[in-house]
Coordinates of C-alpha atoms in Angstrom, one line a residue:
X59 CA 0.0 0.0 0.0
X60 CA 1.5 3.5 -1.2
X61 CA 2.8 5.3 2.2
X62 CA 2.2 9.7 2.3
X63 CA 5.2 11.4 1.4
X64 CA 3.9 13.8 4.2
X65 CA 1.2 14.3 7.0
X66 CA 0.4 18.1 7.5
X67 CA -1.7 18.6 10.7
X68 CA -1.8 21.8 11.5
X69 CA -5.6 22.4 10.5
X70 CA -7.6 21.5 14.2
X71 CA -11.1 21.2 12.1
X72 CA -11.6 19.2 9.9
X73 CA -9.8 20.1 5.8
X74 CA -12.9 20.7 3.0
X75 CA -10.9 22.1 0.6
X76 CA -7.1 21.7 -0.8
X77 CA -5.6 23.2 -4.0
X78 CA -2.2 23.5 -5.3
X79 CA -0.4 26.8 -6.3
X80 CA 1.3 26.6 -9.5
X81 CA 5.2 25.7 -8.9
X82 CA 3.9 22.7 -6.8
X83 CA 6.2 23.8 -4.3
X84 CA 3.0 25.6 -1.9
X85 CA -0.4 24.2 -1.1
X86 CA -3.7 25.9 0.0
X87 CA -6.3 24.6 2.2
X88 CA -9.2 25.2 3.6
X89 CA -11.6 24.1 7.3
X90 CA -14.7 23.6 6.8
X91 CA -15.3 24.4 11.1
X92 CA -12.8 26.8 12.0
X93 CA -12.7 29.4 9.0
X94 CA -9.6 29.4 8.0
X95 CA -7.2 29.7 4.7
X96 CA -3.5 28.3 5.2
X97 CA -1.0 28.0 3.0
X98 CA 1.6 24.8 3.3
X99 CA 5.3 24.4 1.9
X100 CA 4.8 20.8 0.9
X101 CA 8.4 20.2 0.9
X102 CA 8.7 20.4 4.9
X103 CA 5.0 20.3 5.8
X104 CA 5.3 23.6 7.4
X105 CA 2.5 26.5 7.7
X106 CA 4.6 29.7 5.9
X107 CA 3.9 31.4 8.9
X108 CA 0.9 32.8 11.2
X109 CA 0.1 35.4 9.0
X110 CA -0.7 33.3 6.6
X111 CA -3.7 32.0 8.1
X112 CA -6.8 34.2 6.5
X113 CA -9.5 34.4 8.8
X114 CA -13.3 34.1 7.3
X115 CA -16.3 34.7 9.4
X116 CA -17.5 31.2 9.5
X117 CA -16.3 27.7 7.9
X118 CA -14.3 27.8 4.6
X119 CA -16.4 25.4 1.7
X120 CA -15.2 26.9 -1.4
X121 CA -11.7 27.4 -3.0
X122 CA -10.0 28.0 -6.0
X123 CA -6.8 29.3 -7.4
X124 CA -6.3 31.5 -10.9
X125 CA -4.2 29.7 -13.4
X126 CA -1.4 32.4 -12.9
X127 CA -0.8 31.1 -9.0
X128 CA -1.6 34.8 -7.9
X129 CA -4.9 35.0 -6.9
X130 CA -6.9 32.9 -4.2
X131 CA -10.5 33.2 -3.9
X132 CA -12.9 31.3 -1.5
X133 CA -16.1 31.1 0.2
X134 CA -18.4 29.9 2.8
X135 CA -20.6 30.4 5.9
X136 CA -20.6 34.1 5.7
X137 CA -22.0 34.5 1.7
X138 CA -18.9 36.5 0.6
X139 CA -16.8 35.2 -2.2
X140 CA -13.2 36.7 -1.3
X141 CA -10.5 37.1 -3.4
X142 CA -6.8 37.1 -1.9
X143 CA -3.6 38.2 -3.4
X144 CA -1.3 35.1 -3.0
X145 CA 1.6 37.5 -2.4
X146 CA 0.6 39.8 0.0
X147 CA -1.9 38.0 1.7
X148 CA -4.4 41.0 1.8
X149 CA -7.9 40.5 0.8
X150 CA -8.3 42.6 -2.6
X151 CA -12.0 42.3 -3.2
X152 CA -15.4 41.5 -1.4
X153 CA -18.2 40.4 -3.8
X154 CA -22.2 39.7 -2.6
X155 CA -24.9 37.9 -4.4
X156 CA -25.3 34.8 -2.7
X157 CA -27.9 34.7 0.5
X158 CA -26.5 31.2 1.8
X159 CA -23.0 29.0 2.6
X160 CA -21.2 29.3 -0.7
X161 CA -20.4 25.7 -1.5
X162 CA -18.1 25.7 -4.6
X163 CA -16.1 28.0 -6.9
X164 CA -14.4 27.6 -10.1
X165 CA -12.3 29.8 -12.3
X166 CA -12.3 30.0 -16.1
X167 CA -8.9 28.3 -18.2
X168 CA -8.3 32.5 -18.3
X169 CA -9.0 33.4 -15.0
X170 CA -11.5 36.2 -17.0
X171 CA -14.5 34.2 -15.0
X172 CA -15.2 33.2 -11.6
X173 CA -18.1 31.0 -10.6
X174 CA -19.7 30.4 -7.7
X175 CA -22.1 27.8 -6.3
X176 CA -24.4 28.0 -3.0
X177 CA -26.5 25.5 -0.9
X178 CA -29.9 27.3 -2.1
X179 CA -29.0 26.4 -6.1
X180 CA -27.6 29.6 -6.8
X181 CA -24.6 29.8 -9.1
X182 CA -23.2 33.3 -9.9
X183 CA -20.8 33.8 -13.2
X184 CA -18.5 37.2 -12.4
X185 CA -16.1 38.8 -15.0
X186 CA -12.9 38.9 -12.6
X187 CA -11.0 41.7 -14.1
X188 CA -9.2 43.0 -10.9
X189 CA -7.7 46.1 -12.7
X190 CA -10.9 47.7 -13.9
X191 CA -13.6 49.0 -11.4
X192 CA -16.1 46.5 -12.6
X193 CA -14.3 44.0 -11.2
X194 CA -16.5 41.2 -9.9
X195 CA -19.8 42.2 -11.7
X196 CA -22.0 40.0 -12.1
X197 CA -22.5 38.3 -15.8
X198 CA -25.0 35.5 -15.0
X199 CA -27.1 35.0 -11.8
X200 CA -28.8 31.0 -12.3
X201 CA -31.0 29.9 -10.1
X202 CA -31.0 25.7 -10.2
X203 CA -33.5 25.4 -7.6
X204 CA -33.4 24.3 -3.8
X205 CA -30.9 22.1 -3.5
X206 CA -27.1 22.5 -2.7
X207 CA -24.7 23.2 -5.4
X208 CA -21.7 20.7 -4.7
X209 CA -19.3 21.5 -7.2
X210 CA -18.7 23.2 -10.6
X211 CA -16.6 22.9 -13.2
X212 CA -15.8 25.3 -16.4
X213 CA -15.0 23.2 -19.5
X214 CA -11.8 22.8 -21.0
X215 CA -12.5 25.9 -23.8
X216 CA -14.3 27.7 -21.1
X217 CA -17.5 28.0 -23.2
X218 CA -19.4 25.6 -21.0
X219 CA -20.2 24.9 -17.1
X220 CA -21.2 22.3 -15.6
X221 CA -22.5 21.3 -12.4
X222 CA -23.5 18.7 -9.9
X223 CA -26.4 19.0 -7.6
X224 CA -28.0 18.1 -4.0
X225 CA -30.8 16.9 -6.2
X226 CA -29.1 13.9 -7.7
X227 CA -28.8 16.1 -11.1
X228 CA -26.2 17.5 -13.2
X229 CA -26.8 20.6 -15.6
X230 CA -24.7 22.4 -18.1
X231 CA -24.8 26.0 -18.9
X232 CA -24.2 28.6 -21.5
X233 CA -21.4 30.6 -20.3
X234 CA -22.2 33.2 -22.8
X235 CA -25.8 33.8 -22.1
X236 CA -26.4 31.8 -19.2
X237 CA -29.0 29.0 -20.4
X238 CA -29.2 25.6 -19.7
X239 CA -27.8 23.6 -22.6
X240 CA -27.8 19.8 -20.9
X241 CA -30.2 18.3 -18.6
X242 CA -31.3 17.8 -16.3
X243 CA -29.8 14.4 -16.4
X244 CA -30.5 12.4 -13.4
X245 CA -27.1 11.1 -13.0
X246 CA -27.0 9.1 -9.8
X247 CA -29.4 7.7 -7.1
X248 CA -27.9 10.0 -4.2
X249 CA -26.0 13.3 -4.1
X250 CA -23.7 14.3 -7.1
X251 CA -20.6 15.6 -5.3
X252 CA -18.0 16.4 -7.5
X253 CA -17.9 16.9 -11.4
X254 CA -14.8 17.3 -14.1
X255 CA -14.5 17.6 -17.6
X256 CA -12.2 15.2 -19.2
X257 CA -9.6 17.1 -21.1
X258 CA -10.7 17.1 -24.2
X259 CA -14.2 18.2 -23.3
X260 CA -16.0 15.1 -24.7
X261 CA -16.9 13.7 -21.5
X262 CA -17.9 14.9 -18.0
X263 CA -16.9 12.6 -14.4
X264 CA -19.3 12.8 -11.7
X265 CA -19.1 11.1 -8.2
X266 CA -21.8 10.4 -6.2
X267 CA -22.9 9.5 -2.6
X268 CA -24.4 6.5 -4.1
X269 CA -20.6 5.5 -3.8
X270 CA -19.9 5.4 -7.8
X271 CA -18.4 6.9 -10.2
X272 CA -20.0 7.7 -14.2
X273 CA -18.7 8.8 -17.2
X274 CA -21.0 11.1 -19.5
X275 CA -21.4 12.3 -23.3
X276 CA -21.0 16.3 -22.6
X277 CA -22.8 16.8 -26.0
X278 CA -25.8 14.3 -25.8
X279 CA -25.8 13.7 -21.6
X280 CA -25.9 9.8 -22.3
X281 CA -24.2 7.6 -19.9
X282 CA -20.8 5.9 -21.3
X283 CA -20.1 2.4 -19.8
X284 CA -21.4 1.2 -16.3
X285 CA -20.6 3.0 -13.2
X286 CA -17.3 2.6 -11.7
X287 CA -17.6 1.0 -8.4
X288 CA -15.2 -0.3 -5.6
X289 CA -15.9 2.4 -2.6
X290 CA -17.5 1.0 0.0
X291 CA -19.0 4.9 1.6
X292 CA -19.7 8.0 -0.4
X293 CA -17.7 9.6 -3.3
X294 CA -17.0 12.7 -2.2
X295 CA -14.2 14.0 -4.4
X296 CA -12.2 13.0 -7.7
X297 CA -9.5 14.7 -9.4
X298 CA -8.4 14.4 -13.2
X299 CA -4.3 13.9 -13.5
X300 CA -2.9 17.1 -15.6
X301 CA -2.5 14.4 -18.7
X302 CA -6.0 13.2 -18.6
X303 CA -5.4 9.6 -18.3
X304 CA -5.9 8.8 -14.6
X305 CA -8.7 9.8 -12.4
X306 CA -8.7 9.9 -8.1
X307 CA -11.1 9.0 -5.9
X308 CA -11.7 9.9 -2.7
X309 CA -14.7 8.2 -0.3
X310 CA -15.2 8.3 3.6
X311 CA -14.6 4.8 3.1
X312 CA -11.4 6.0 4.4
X313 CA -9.9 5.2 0.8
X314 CA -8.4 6.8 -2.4
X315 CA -8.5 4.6 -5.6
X316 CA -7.0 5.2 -9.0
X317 CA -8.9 4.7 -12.8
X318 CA -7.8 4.6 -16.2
X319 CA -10.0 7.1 -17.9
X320 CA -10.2 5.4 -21.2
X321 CA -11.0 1.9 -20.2
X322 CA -12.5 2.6 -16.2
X323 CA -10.1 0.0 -14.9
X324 CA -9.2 0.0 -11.4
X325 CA -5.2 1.3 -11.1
X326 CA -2.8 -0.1 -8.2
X327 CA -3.8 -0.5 -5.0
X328 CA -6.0 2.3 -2.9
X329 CA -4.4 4.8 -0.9
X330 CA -5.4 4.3 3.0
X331 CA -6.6 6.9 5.5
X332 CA -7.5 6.8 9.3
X333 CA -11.0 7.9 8.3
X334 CA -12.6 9.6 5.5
X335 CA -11.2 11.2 2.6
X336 CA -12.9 14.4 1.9
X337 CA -11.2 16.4 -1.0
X338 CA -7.9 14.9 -3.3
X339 CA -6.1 16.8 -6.2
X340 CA -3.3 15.7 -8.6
X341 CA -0.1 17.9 -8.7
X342 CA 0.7 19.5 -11.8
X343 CA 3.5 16.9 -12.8
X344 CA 1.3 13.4 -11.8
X345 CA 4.3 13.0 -9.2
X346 CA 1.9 13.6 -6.5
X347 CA -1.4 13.4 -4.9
X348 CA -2.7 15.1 -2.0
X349 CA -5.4 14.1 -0.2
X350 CA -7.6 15.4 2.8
X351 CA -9.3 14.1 5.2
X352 CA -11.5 14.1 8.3
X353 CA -8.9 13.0 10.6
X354 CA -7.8 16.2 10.5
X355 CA -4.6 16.0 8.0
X356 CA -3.4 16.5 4.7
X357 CA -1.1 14.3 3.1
X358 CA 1.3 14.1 0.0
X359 CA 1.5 10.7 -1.5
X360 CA 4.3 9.7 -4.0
X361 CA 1.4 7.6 -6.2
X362 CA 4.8 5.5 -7.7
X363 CA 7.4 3.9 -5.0
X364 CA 4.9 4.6 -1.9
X365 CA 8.1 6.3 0.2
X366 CA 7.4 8.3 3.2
X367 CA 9.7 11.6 3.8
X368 CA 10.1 12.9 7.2
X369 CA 8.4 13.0 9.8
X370 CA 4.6 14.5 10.6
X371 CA 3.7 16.1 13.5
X372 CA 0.2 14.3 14.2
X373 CA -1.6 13.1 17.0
X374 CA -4.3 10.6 17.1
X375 CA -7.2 12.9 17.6
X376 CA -7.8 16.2 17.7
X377 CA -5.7 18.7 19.5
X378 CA -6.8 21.5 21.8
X379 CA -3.9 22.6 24.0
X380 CA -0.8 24.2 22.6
X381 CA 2.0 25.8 24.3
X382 CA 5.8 26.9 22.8
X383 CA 8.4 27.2 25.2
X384 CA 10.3 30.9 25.9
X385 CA 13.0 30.2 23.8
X386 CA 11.1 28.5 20.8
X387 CA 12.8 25.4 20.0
X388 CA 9.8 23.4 21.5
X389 CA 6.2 22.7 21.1
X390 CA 3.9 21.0 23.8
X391 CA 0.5 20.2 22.1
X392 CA -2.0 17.7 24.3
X393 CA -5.6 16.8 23.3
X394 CA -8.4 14.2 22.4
X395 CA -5.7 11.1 22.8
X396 CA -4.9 12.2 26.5
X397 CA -1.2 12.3 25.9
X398 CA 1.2 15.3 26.1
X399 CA 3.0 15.7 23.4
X400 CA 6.4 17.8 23.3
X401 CA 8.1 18.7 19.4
X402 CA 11.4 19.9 18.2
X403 CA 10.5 22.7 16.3
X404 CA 13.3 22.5 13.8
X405 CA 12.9 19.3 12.8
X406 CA 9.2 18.5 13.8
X407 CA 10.3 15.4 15.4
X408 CA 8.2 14.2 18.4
X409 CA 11.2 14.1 21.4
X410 CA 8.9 13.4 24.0
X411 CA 5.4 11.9 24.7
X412 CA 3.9 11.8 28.3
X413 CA 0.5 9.9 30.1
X414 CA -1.0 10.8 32.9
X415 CA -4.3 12.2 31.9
X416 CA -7.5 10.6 31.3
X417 CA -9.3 12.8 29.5
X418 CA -8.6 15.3 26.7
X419 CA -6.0 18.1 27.4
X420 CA -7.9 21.6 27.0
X421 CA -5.3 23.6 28.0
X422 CA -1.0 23.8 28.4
X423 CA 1.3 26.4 30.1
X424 CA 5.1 26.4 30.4
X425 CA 6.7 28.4 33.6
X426 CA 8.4 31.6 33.0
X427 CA 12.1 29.4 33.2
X428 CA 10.8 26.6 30.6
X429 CA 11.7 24.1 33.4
X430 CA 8.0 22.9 34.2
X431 CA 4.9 22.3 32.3
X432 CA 1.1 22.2 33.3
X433 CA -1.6 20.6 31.4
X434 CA -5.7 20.8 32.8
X435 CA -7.7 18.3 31.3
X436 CA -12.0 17.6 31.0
X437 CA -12.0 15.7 34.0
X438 CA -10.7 18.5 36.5
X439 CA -7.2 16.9 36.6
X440 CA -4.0 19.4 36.5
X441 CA -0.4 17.9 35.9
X442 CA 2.5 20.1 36.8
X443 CA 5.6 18.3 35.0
X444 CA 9.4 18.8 35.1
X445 CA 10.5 19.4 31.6
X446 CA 14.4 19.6 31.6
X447 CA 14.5 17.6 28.5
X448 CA 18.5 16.6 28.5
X449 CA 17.5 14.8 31.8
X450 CA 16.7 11.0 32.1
X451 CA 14.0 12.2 34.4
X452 CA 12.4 14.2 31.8
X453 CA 8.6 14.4 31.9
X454 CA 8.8 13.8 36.0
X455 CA 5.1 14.2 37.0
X456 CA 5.6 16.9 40.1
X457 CA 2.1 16.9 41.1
X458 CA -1.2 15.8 39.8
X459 CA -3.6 18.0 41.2
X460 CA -7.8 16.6 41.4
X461 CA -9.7 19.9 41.0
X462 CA -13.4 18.1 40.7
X463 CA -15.2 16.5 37.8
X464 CA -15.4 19.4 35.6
X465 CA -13.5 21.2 32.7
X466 CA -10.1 23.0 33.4
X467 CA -10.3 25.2 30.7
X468 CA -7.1 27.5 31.2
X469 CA -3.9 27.3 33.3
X470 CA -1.3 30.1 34.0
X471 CA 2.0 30.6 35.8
X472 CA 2.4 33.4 37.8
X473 CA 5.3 35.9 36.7
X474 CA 7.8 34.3 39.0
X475 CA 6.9 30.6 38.9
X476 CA 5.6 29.8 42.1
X477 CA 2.0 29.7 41.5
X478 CA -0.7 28.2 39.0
X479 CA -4.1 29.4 38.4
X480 CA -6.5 28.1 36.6
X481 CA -10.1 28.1 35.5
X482 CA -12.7 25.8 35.1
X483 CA -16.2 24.8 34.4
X484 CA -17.4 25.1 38.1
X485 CA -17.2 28.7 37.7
X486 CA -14.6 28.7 40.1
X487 CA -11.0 30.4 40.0
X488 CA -8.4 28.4 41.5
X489 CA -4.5 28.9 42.8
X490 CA -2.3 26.2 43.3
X491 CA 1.5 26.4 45.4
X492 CA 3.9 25.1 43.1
X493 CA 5.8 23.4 44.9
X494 CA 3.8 21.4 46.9
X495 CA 1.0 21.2 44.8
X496 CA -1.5 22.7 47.6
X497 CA -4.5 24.6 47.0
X498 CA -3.6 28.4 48.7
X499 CA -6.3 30.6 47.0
X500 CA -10.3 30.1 46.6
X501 CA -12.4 28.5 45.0
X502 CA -13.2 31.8 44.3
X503 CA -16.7 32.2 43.3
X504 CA -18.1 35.5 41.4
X505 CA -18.5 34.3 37.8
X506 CA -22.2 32.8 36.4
X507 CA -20.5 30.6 34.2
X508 CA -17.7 29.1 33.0
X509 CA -14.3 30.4 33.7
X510 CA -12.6 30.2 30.3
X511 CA -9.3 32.3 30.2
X512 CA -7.2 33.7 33.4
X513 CA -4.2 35.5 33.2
X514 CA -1.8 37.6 35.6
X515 CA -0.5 41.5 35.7
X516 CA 2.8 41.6 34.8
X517 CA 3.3 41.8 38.9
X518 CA 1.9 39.1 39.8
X519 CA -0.7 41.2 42.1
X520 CA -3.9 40.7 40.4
X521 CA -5.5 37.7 38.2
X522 CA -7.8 38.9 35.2
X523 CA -10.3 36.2 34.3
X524 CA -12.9 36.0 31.5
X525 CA -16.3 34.0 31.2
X526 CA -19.1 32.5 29.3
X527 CA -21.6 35.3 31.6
X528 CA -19.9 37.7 29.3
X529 CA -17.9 39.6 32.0
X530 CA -14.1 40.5 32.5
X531 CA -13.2 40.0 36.5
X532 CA -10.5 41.6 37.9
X533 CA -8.9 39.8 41.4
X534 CA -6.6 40.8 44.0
X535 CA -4.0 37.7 44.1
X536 CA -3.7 37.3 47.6
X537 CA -6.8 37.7 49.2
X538 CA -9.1 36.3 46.3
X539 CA -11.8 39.8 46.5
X540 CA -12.5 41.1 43.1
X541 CA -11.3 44.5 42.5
X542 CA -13.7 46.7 41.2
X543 CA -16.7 46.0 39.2
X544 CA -16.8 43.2 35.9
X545 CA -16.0 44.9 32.8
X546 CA -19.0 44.0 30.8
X547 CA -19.6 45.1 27.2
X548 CA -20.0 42.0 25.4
X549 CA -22.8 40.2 24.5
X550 CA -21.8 36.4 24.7
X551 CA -18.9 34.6 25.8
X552 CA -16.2 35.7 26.6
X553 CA -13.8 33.2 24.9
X554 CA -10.0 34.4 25.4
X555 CA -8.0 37.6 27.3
X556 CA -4.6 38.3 26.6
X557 CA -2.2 41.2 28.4
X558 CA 0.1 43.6 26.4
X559 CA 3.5 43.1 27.6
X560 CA 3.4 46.3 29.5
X561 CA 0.6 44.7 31.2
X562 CA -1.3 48.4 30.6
X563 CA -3.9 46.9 28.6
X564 CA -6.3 43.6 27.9
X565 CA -7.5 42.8 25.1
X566 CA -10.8 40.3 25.0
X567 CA -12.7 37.9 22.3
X568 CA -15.8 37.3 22.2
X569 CA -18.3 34.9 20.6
X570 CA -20.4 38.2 19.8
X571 CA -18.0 37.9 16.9
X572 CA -16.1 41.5 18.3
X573 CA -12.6 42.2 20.3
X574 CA -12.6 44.6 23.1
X575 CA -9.4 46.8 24.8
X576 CA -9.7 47.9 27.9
X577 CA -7.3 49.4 30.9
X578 CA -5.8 47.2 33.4
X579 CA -5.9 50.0 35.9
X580 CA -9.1 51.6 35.4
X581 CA -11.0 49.2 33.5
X582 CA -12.3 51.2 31.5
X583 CA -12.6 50.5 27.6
X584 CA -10.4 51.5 24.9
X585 CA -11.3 52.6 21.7
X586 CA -13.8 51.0 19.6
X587 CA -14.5 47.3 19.7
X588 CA -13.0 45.3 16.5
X589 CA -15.5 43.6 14.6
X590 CA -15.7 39.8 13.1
X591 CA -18.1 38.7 10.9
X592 CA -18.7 35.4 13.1

């Protein structure tokens, strides 16, 4: 069984969407959850930095690349169909017309044409001409009907586009005028997921939920051969190889599988996944295939000697706690698998790997000297660890502290390393002694719900928490009395607080989609609230 060349696991939701840039040398993908555009160097693996990650207001669906590798554009959640310059990273354009999740995109073989694809039927043509101000007008506006638009595809001569449908139905447009030139053909007995034109724009690929795969006449619409079948699960994704003569699968029967276009026979054996396989595209030179999946990665497979570069810095399940040490050569990540996992940043090699929980990780701090470690998990337990890593006692559980049965949601050293607070589920606010692992402030009670984030002042005087009642608490540190009144303003959760470095101001997210400034020594806000679009 072919091995991947490479695991990338940087996305925490699950991948919808994965594209190459032209080059082969950079990969873009997309999370369906957490909203997010990243782009990957697939020779090491590696994120090109944190800047790189594009924020949207909601889950990514939709994303395509123009043939000249400069601009990105993608959609989803929020009804926007963005366009991104490659270079710069900057959004460049914001273009309406859909009222729902956009689903799909496609660019024209030009790039003159952008079109789009939504979960109510709607599929916008644009003219994409980014140097004129009529950039992103709108040529065609189609309505299909009610159903979800799950993918589109311009053909080879860009005269045509076709698409597959929630409704079981594919259809192929006009692009000139926007009519309906083929179908409705009813071309499977469940959801058409994907669609491709075969190079020389003869015959159109469709893959289905019904767990097949069918070749089509793109002139008359008449079925050529029987269905391709071997997938076990739905079809949710195939990919054409630049030369035309192999076609990908991918199914969340956890497999990819490889046809011969011209005869429909099964090719080598199928690529293997740890669950299902959501999106797949060939690289431009047939060397490689990427693949994505719902275990959380993306992975590069050499399709030809099945060799495995490197190393991948994957856990079993997903990961919610993530700390880097002060001096950056080392990553501590800890989630759904219970262990505590510490990285070499340089080489992403796992060095260490550490038990002790037995539940997932939520949260992971590192003491102000890099010497110790805690970890809170869901079931109330804390672990403070030794983490001298060039020691044979490495990973040393100091103490492992029972809070209760509930969520510890965030941990924090004090300045000088000789206490721990954390927060938790309870509502509660608790400080822990170092050293000997004993309780020496609270439970403090004064939040209505969950305690999510809790830092310190940069002297170690006060603790700053933040909650799900939608209130900022500042407390004295030694005495556990809350100083003042909650800083209120936001009208959900309170997700996350982080200080400035001079410790003069917080900053605070919010699920009401907006982050708030305010001072540390007054309390009072600062400046206007930023605002998210989810």
């Amino acid at each position: 069984t072919p091995k991947p060349l490479l695991t990338i696991s940087g996305n925490k939701h699950f991948v919808s969407g994965i594209a190459y840039l032209p080059g082969e040398e950079r990969l873009v993908t997309c999370s369906h959850s957490h909203g997010t555009v990243r782009i990957w160097n697939v020779e090491n693996g590696e994120q090109e930095g944190i800047e790189m990650e594009m924020e949207h207001g909601g889950g990514v669906e939709g994303l395509a690349i123009t043939k000249d590798g400069k601009r990105m554009l993608s959609g989803g959640k929020h009804k926007l169909l963005r366009v991104w310059d490659l270079e710069t990273h900057q959004p460049i354009a914001e273009w309406r017309g859909h009222e729902t999740t956009i689903s799909c995109i496609a660019t024209s073989p030009d790039d003159q044409l952008v079109a789009s694809g939504d979960y109510k039927g709607r599929i916008i043509i644009r003219e994409m001409n980014l140097e004129e101000s009529q950039g992103g007008r709108i040529k065609h506006t189609i309505e299909t009907g009610p159903r979800n638009v799950n993918s589109i595809c311009f053909s080879p001569d860009g005269t045509k586009l076709a698409f597959g449908h929630g409704d079981r139905m594919m259809q192929v447009f006009d692009v000139e005028n926007g009519d309906l030139i083929l179908g409705p053909i009813e071309a499977h007995t469940d959801w058409l997921t994907s669609v491709v034109w075969s190079l020389d724009g003869t015959r159109l690929i469709t893959a289905s939920w019904d767990e097949s795969i069918r070749f089509w006449d793109s002139e008359t619409g008449k079925e050529i051969g029987d269905p391709l079948t071997g997938h076990t699960d739905y079809v949710y994704s195939i990919s054409l190889s630049p030369d035309g003569t192999k076609l990908a699968s991918a199914s969340s029967d956890k497999t990819v599988r490889f046809w011969a276009t011209n005869s429909g026979e099964p090719i080598g054996e199928p690529l293997q996944h740890e669950r299902g396989v959501l999106a797949i595209t060939f690289s431009p030179s047939e060397e490689r295939l990427v693949t994505c999946s719902s275990d959380k990665t993306v992975r590069v497979w050499n399709v030809e000697n099945g060799e495995q570069e490197g190393m991948a810095m994957e856990h079993d399940d997903w990961v919610d706690g993530f700390a880097i040490t002060r001096d950056g050569k080392r990553i501590l990540s800890g989630g759904k698998d219970k262990v505590l996992r510490v990285w070499d940043v340089e080489t992403h090699r796992p060095i260490a790997e550490w038990g002790g929980h037995e539940s997932l990780i939520g949260c992971i701090a590192t003491s102000p000297d890099d010497q110790l470690v805690a970890s809170g998990d869901h079931k109330g337990r804390i672990i403070i660890r030794e983490m001298n890593l060039k020691d044979s006692e490495d990973g040393r559980i100091k103490h492992a502290i029972e809070t209760g049965p509930r969520t510890v949601n965030s941990v924090c050293f004090s300045p000088d390393g000789t206490k721990l607070a954390s927060g938790h589920d309870d509502k509660m606010i608790r400080v822990f002694d170092v050293e000997n692992g004993d309780l020496i402030l609270g439970p403090i009670k004064g939040h209505t719900g969950w305690v999510f984030s809790v830092v310190w002042s940069p002297d170690g005087t006060r603790l700053f928490t933040a909650s799900t009642d939608g209130s900022i608490r500042f407390w004295d540190s030694e005495t556990g009395k809350a100083i003042g009144d909650p800083l209120t303003g936001h009208t959900d959760f309170v997700n996350s607080i982080t200080l400035s470095p001079d410790g003069t101001k917080l900053a605070s997210a919010s699920h009401d989609s907006t982050i708030r400034f305010w001072g540390t020594d007054s309390g009072d806000p600062i400046g206007e609230p930023l605002e998210h679009e989810g």
